[in-house]
Amino acid sequence: MSRALDRKFLARAFALARRVHPRATSPNPRVGCVLVKGGRVIGEGAHKGFGRPHAEPNTLAFAGSRAEGATAYLTMEPCAAFPGKKTPSCAAALAAAGISRVVCASLDPNPKVAGRGLAKLRRAGAKTVRLPEFQAEAETLNRGFFSLMRRRRPWVILKTALSLDGKAAAANGKSRWVTGPAARAAVHRMRAELDAILVGAGTVLADNPALTSHGAGKNPLRVVVAGRRRLSPRARVFDSSAPTLTYRKQALSAVLRDLGRRGVGTLLVEGGPTIHAAFLRAGLVDEARVFLAPKLLSGALDPNTAPRLKAPKVSRVGDDWLISGVL
Ligand code: AOF
Ligand code: ZN
């Protein structure tokens, strides 16, 4: 099989994995599988839910006895057996079905697998190939899983919503609403895709947010880093729509380790500025998502009445961005 065809079928396996909602399998990975024989696809499938059958048995069931002699394309190495595992070994299932070649994007970062799946297939006589050009895509597909397996802590995304002049709140202390309804809906979708969302006590006191996905999907676990601040049990973040964890005086690294133990693979840190600064100072931020509203909040009493740019123009100036417009 040519490298170009290998790439094409592996890309198809990624497309199958991406169709699965990230929370469905979390904290386990999304995995896609394509079976090819004589240049034709004879089966495809994905791992669709935590504790449910993996991508490989789903795909083998689809192909039946035609799987013998076929090539399996996988976004991640097939799993090997280990104690406490919920499903049987996929490497063994592929070997038993007579798969003669396995092409995968990445090894399984789970230290209990880490190459043992491919080794088992080689011992069974199958050829195994890894396409390193897909490694980054495999990691992006399952950021949380890779982070948990490698670092025992979640992948941390810092989310911030700012005015053009860099303010997260107006003079009244309110950050509702710096950004408009579309940006807020995008944040609700983000919350539905990630395992947990974290804020500091200041944000709970100033904004009283619910931190739910507002109907965009499953609610994330809510995490409040409260320090010594007193919070009302009637704050919306403690309502019954989703579980909430409150941390008192642990270091953020200890908070992340604890969240990792609880299976939180992806964490959205929503603020406020004190929490953002603490995460950045501790070097615990992996990704940033910054919303910029075309308004100027300096001196404004309320975010809703702040001056706005009418038709902002965005351009790139070296490594910086220029956003300009008439008020
Ligand atoms: C695969 N294909 O589709 C997935 C894999 O407890 P279990 O049986 O569900 O096993 C979970 C482990 O299996 C997980 O930690 C990861 O190492 C691997 N995930 N492997 O071959 C799949 N989802
Ligand atoms: Zn498996």
Coordinates of C-alpha atoms and ligand atoms in Angstrom, one line a residue:
M1 CA 0.0 0.0 0.0
S2 CA 1.4 3.4 -0.9
R3 CA 2.1 6.0 1.7
A4 CA -0.5 8.4 0.1
L5 CA -3.2 5.7 0.5
D6 CA -2.1 5.0 4.1
R7 CA -2.5 8.7 4.8
K8 CA -5.9 8.8 3.2
F9 CA -7.3 5.9 5.2
L10 CA -5.8 7.1 8.4
A11 CA -7.3 10.6 7.9
R12 CA -10.7 8.8 7.5
A13 CA -10.1 7.1 10.8
F14 CA -9.6 10.5 12.4
A15 CA -12.8 11.8 10.8
L16 CA -14.7 8.9 12.4
A17 CA -13.1 9.6 15.8
R18 CA -14.0 13.3 15.6
R19 CA -17.6 12.6 15.1
V20 CA -17.8 11.3 18.7
H21 CA -18.4 13.9 21.3
P22 CA -15.3 14.4 23.5
R23 CA -17.3 14.0 26.7
A24 CA -18.8 10.7 25.6
T25 CA -15.5 8.7 26.1
S26 CA -13.8 11.0 28.6
P27 CA -11.4 10.5 30.3
N28 CA -10.7 7.7 27.8
P29 CA -9.7 8.6 24.3
R30 CA -11.8 8.9 21.1
V31 CA -10.5 6.4 18.7
G32 CA -11.4 5.7 15.0
C33 CA -10.7 2.6 13.0
V34 CA -10.9 1.8 9.2
L35 CA -10.4 -1.7 7.8
V36 CA -9.1 -1.9 4.2
K37 CA -8.7 -4.9 1.9
G38 CA -7.6 -4.8 -1.7
G39 CA -7.7 -1.0 -1.6
R40 CA -11.4 -1.0 -0.5
V41 CA -12.9 0.0 2.9
I42 CA -14.6 -3.1 4.4
G43 CA -15.4 -1.7 7.8
E44 CA -15.2 1.5 9.9
G45 CA -16.1 2.3 13.4
A46 CA -15.2 4.3 16.5
H47 CA -15.1 4.1 20.3
K48 CA -18.4 5.7 21.2
G49 CA -18.7 5.8 24.9
F50 CA -16.8 5.3 28.2
G51 CA -16.7 1.6 29.2
R52 CA -18.3 0.6 25.9
P53 CA -16.6 -1.5 23.1
H54 CA -13.5 0.1 21.6
A55 CA -13.2 1.2 18.0
E56 CA -11.6 -2.1 16.8
P57 CA -14.3 -4.6 17.9
N58 CA -16.9 -2.3 16.6
T59 CA -15.2 -2.3 13.2
L60 CA -14.4 -6.0 13.2
A61 CA -18.1 -6.8 13.9
F62 CA -18.9 -4.7 10.8
A63 CA -16.5 -6.5 8.5
G64 CA -17.1 -10.1 9.8
S65 CA -14.9 -12.8 8.2
R66 CA -13.7 -10.4 5.4
A67 CA -11.3 -8.9 8.0
E68 CA -8.8 -11.7 7.5
G69 CA -5.7 -10.3 5.7
A70 CA -7.0 -6.7 5.9
T71 CA -5.1 -3.6 7.1
A72 CA -6.4 -1.8 10.1
Y73 CA -6.0 2.1 10.3
L74 CA -6.1 3.4 13.8
T75 CA -5.8 6.9 15.3
M76 CA -4.1 5.2 18.3
E77 CA -2.3 1.9 19.0
P78 CA -4.7 -0.9 19.9
C79 CA -4.9 -1.6 23.6
A80 CA -3.3 -4.6 25.3
A81 CA -4.8 -6.4 28.3
F82 CA -4.1 -5.0 31.8
P83 CA -5.7 -5.6 35.2
G84 CA -8.8 -3.6 35.9
K85 CA -9.5 -3.0 32.2
K86 CA -13.2 -2.9 31.3
T87 CA -13.0 -4.4 27.8
P88 CA -11.0 -7.2 26.2
S89 CA -7.7 -6.4 24.5
C90 CA -8.1 -4.9 21.0
A91 CA -4.6 -6.1 19.9
A92 CA -5.7 -9.7 20.7
A93 CA -9.0 -9.1 18.8
L94 CA -7.2 -7.8 15.7
A95 CA -4.8 -10.7 15.8
A96 CA -7.6 -13.3 16.2
A97 CA -9.4 -11.8 13.2
G98 CA -6.3 -12.3 11.1
I99 CA -5.5 -8.6 10.5
S100 CA -2.2 -8.6 8.6
R101 CA -1.1 -5.0 8.9
V102 CA -1.8 -2.2 11.4
V103 CA -1.2 1.5 10.6
C104 CA -1.6 3.9 13.5
A105 CA -1.0 7.5 14.3
S106 CA 0.3 7.3 17.8
L107 CA 1.2 4.9 20.5
D108 CA -1.1 4.7 23.5
P109 CA 0.3 7.1 26.1
N110 CA -1.3 4.9 28.8
P111 CA 1.8 3.5 30.6
K112 CA -0.2 0.2 30.9
V113 CA -0.2 -0.1 27.1
A114 CA 2.6 2.0 25.7
G115 CA 3.7 -0.1 22.8
R116 CA 2.5 -3.5 24.2
G117 CA -0.5 -3.5 21.8
L118 CA 1.7 -3.2 18.7
A119 CA 4.2 -5.7 20.1
K120 CA 1.4 -8.2 20.6
L121 CA 0.3 -7.8 17.0
R122 CA 3.9 -8.2 15.7
R123 CA 4.3 -11.4 17.7
A124 CA 1.1 -12.6 16.0
G125 CA 2.8 -12.0 12.6
A126 CA 1.2 -8.7 11.7
K127 CA 3.1 -5.8 10.2
T128 CA 2.9 -2.6 12.2
V129 CA 3.5 0.9 10.9
R130 CA 3.3 4.3 12.6
L131 CA 2.8 7.5 10.6
P132 CA 4.6 10.1 12.8
E133 CA 3.1 12.9 10.7
F134 CA -0.2 12.2 12.4
Q135 CA 1.2 12.2 16.0
A136 CA 0.2 15.9 16.6
E137 CA -3.3 15.3 15.3
A138 CA -3.6 12.2 17.6
E139 CA -2.7 14.3 20.6
T140 CA -5.0 17.2 19.6
L141 CA -7.9 14.8 19.3
N142 CA -7.5 13.6 22.9
R143 CA -5.7 16.4 24.7
G144 CA -7.2 15.4 28.0
F145 CA -6.3 11.7 27.8
F146 CA -2.7 12.5 26.8
S147 CA -2.3 15.0 29.5
L148 CA -3.7 12.6 32.2
M149 CA -1.5 9.8 31.0
R150 CA 1.7 11.8 30.7
R151 CA 1.3 14.3 33.6
R152 CA -1.4 13.0 35.8
R153 CA -3.2 16.4 35.5
P154 CA -5.7 17.9 33.1
W155 CA -5.0 20.0 30.0
V156 CA -5.6 23.5 31.2
I157 CA -7.3 26.1 28.9
L158 CA -7.3 29.7 30.1
K159 CA -10.4 31.5 28.8
T160 CA -10.7 35.2 29.0
A161 CA -13.1 37.8 27.7
L162 CA -11.7 41.3 27.5
S163 CA -12.5 44.7 26.1
L164 CA -10.1 46.2 23.5
D165 CA -8.4 48.2 26.2
G166 CA -7.8 45.0 28.1
K167 CA -10.4 45.2 30.8
A168 CA -12.3 42.1 32.1
A169 CA -14.8 44.2 34.0
A170 CA -16.2 47.7 34.1
A171 CA -16.0 50.2 37.0
N172 CA -19.0 48.6 38.7
G173 CA -17.0 45.3 38.9
K174 CA -19.3 43.6 36.5
S175 CA -18.1 41.5 33.6
R176 CA -21.6 40.8 32.3
W177 CA -21.5 41.3 29.5
V178 CA -18.2 42.2 28.0
T179 CA -18.8 40.0 25.0
G180 CA -21.9 39.6 22.9
P181 CA -24.4 36.7 22.7
A182 CA -22.6 34.8 20.0
A183 CA -19.4 34.7 22.0
R184 CA -21.2 33.7 25.1
A185 CA -22.9 30.8 23.2
A186 CA -19.5 29.7 22.0
V187 CA -18.3 29.6 25.6
H188 CA -21.4 27.5 26.5
R189 CA -20.4 25.1 23.7
M190 CA -16.8 25.0 25.1
R191 CA -18.1 24.2 28.5
A192 CA -20.1 21.3 27.1
E193 CA -17.0 19.9 25.4
L194 CA -14.7 20.1 28.4
D195 CA -14.7 18.0 31.6
A196 CA -14.6 20.8 34.1
I197 CA -14.6 24.5 34.5
L198 CA -12.8 26.4 37.3
V199 CA -13.3 29.9 38.7
G200 CA -12.0 31.8 41.7
A201 CA -14.1 33.2 44.6
G202 CA -13.9 36.7 43.2
T203 CA -15.8 35.7 40.0
V204 CA -18.5 33.9 42.1
L205 CA -19.0 37.0 44.2
A206 CA -18.9 39.5 41.4
D207 CA -20.9 37.7 38.7
N208 CA -22.7 34.8 40.4
P209 CA -22.3 32.6 37.3
A210 CA -24.0 29.2 36.9
L211 CA -21.0 27.9 34.9
T212 CA -23.3 25.5 33.1
S213 CA -23.5 24.8 29.3
H214 CA -26.9 26.5 29.2
G215 CA -28.4 23.7 27.1
A216 CA -25.4 23.4 24.7
G217 CA -24.8 19.9 26.0
K218 CA -23.7 18.1 29.2
N219 CA -22.8 20.4 32.1
P220 CA -19.1 20.3 33.1
L221 CA -18.0 19.6 36.7
R222 CA -17.8 23.0 38.4
V223 CA -14.7 23.8 40.4
V224 CA -14.4 26.8 42.8
V225 CA -11.0 27.8 44.2
A226 CA -12.2 29.7 47.2
G227 CA -9.2 30.3 49.3
R228 CA -10.5 31.8 52.5
R229 CA -13.3 33.7 51.0
R230 CA -16.8 32.9 52.3
L231 CA -19.3 32.1 49.6
S232 CA -23.1 31.9 50.0
P233 CA -24.4 28.3 49.6
R234 CA -27.1 30.0 47.5
A235 CA -24.6 31.1 44.8
R236 CA -25.7 29.7 41.5
V237 CA -22.5 27.7 41.1
F238 CA -23.7 25.5 44.0
D239 CA -27.2 24.8 42.5
S240 CA -28.2 21.3 41.6
S241 CA -27.6 21.5 37.8
A242 CA -24.2 19.9 38.1
P243 CA -21.7 18.8 40.8
T244 CA -19.4 21.4 42.3
L245 CA -16.1 20.9 44.0
T246 CA -14.7 23.6 46.3
Y247 CA -11.0 23.8 47.1
R248 CA -9.8 25.9 50.1
K249 CA -6.1 26.5 50.5
Q250 CA -4.3 23.9 48.4
A251 CA -1.6 24.9 45.8
L252 CA -3.0 25.0 42.3
S253 CA -0.7 22.1 41.3
A254 CA -2.4 20.0 44.1
V255 CA -5.8 21.0 42.8
L256 CA -4.9 19.8 39.3
R257 CA -3.5 16.6 40.6
D258 CA -6.7 15.9 42.5
L259 CA -8.8 16.8 39.5
G260 CA -6.6 14.4 37.5
R261 CA -7.3 11.6 40.0
R262 CA -11.0 12.3 39.5
G263 CA -10.7 11.8 35.7
V264 CA -10.8 15.4 34.7
G265 CA -8.9 15.5 31.4
T266 CA -9.7 19.0 30.2
L267 CA -10.2 22.0 32.4
L268 CA -11.4 25.5 31.3
V269 CA -10.1 28.2 33.7
E270 CA -12.6 31.0 33.3
G271 CA -11.2 33.5 35.7
G272 CA -11.1 36.0 37.2
P273 CA -7.9 37.9 36.9
T274 CA -6.5 36.7 40.2
I275 CA -6.9 33.0 39.2
H276 CA -5.6 33.6 35.7
A277 CA -2.5 35.3 37.2
A278 CA -2.0 32.4 39.7
F279 CA -2.2 29.8 36.9
L280 CA 0.2 31.7 34.7
R281 CA 2.7 32.3 37.5
A282 CA 2.7 28.6 38.3
G283 CA 3.3 27.8 34.7
L284 CA 0.1 25.6 34.6
V285 CA -1.6 27.0 31.4
D286 CA -1.5 24.8 28.3
E287 CA -3.8 26.8 26.0
A288 CA -5.4 30.2 25.9
R289 CA -8.7 31.3 24.3
V290 CA -9.1 35.1 24.3
F291 CA -12.4 36.8 23.3
L292 CA -11.9 40.5 22.5
A293 CA -15.0 42.7 22.5
P294 CA -14.9 45.8 20.3
K295 CA -15.5 48.1 23.2
L296 CA -13.5 50.3 25.6
L297 CA -14.3 49.6 29.2
S298 CA -11.8 52.0 30.8
G299 CA -13.8 54.5 32.7
A300 CA -17.1 52.9 31.7
L301 CA -19.5 52.3 34.6
D302 CA -21.2 49.4 33.1
P303 CA -20.1 46.9 30.3
N304 CA -23.4 47.4 28.5
T305 CA -23.0 51.2 28.1
A306 CA -19.3 51.3 27.2
P307 CA -18.3 53.0 24.0
R308 CA -18.0 50.6 21.0
L309 CA -16.1 50.6 17.7
K310 CA -18.6 50.7 14.9
A311 CA -16.8 48.8 12.2
P312 CA -13.6 47.4 13.7
K313 CA -10.8 46.6 11.3
V314 CA -8.3 43.8 12.3
S315 CA -4.8 43.6 10.9
R316 CA -1.6 41.9 11.7
V317 CA 1.4 44.0 12.5
G318 CA 4.4 41.8 13.0
D319 CA 3.6 39.5 15.9
D320 CA 0.9 41.9 17.1
W321 CA -2.6 42.7 16.1
L322 CA -4.0 46.2 15.3
I323 CA -7.7 46.6 15.8
S324 CA -8.9 50.0 14.8
G325 CA -12.2 51.8 14.3
V326 CA -14.3 54.9 14.8
L327 CA -16.5 55.1 17.9
Ligands
AOF1 C1 -8.2 1.0 21.9 N1 -9.3 1.4 21.2 O1 -11.1 2.5 21.1 C2 -9.8 2.9 23.0 C3 -8.6 2.5 23.7 O2 -11.2 0.1 30.4 P1 -11.2 -0.1 28.9 O3 -11.2 -1.5 28.5 O4 -12.2 0.8 28.2 O5 -9.7 0.4 28.4 C4 -9.4 1.8 28.5 C5 -8.0 1.9 27.9 O6 -7.9 1.5 26.5 C6 -7.6 3.4 27.8 O7 -7.0 3.8 29.0 C7 -6.7 3.4 26.6 O8 -5.4 3.0 27.0 C8 -7.3 2.4 25.7 N2 -8.3 3.1 24.8 N3 -7.8 1.6 23.1 O9 -7.4 0.2 21.4 C9 -10.1 2.3 21.7 N4 -10.7 3.7 23.5
ZN2 ZN -9.0 -1.4 22.9

